[in-house]
Coordinates of C-alpha atoms in Angstrom, one line a residue:
M1387 CA -48.0 28.6 183.6
S1388 CA -50.6 27.9 186.2
L1389 CA -52.2 24.5 186.6
R1390 CA -55.5 25.9 185.4
D1391 CA -53.9 27.2 182.2
K1392 CA -52.2 23.9 181.7
R1393 CA -55.4 22.0 182.0
K1394 CA -57.2 24.4 179.7
E1395 CA -54.4 23.9 177.1
M1396 CA -54.6 20.1 177.4
R1397 CA -58.4 20.1 177.1
L1398 CA -58.1 22.3 173.9
E1399 CA -55.5 19.9 172.5
K1400 CA -57.7 16.9 173.2
Y1401 CA -60.7 18.4 171.5
T1402 CA -58.6 19.5 168.5
N1403 CA -57.2 16.0 168.1
H1404 CA -60.7 14.6 168.3
Y1405 CA -62.1 16.9 165.7
C1406 CA -59.2 16.2 163.3
R1407 CA -59.7 12.4 163.7
T1408 CA -63.5 12.8 163.1
I1409 CA -62.9 14.9 160.0
N1410 CA -60.4 12.4 158.6
L1411 CA -62.8 9.5 159.3
I1412 CA -65.8 11.3 157.6
S1413 CA -63.7 12.2 154.6
H1414 CA -62.3 8.7 154.2
S1415 CA -65.8 7.2 154.7
C1416 CA -67.3 9.5 152.0
K1417 CA -64.7 8.5 149.5
F1418 CA -65.1 4.8 150.3
N1419 CA -68.9 5.1 150.0
V1420 CA -68.6 6.8 146.6
H1421 CA -66.3 4.0 145.4
I1422 CA -68.8 1.3 146.6
I1423 CA -71.8 3.1 145.1
L1424 CA -70.0 3.4 141.7
T1425 CA -69.0 -0.3 141.8
L1426 CA -72.6 -1.4 142.6
L1427 CA -74.0 0.8 139.9
K1428 CA -71.7 -0.6 137.3
S1429 CA -72.4 -4.2 138.3
K1430 CA -76.2 -3.8 138.4
A1431 CA -76.7 -1.7 135.2
G1432 CA -75.4 -4.3 132.7
G1433 CA -75.6 -2.6 129.3
R1434 CA -77.6 0.4 130.4
A1435 CA -74.8 3.0 130.2
D1436 CA -77.1 6.0 130.4
W1437 CA -78.4 4.8 133.8
I1438 CA -74.9 4.4 135.1
Q1439 CA -74.0 7.9 133.8
R1440 CA -77.0 9.5 135.5
S1441 CA -76.3 7.7 138.7
V1442 CA -72.6 8.6 138.6
L1443 CA -73.6 12.2 138.2
Q1444 CA -75.9 12.0 141.2
T1445 CA -73.2 10.3 143.2
I1446 CA -70.6 13.0 142.3
N1447 CA -73.1 15.7 143.3
F1448 CA -73.6 13.9 146.6
R1449 CA -69.8 13.8 147.2
I1450 CA -69.6 17.5 146.4
I1451 CA -72.3 18.2 149.0
I1452 CA -70.4 16.2 151.6
E1453 CA -67.1 18.0 150.8
K1454 CA -68.8 21.3 151.2
H1455 CA -70.0 20.2 154.7
L1456 CA -66.5 19.1 155.5
Q1457 CA -65.2 22.5 154.6
D1458 CA -67.8 24.0 157.0
I1459 CA -66.7 21.7 159.8
I1460 CA -63.1 22.6 159.2
A1461 CA -64.0 26.4 159.2
I1462 CA -65.8 26.0 162.5
I1463 CA -62.7 24.4 164.1

């Protein structure tokens, strides 16, 4: 293996590791944010369960959108 090929392989490995770390970070962040949002909604709503329910549905839709984008990122890599 030539030095040029070795450098190319090392560069590819570096970028692959970077993308994997980024995807893991985004994924963890989205799950964490959903948890925080749900907790805040529950604490602020009091007895208004219907408001919580609508907000939870919106939050779940938001998470589904994020997960679709994550799948696109993974597909690109």
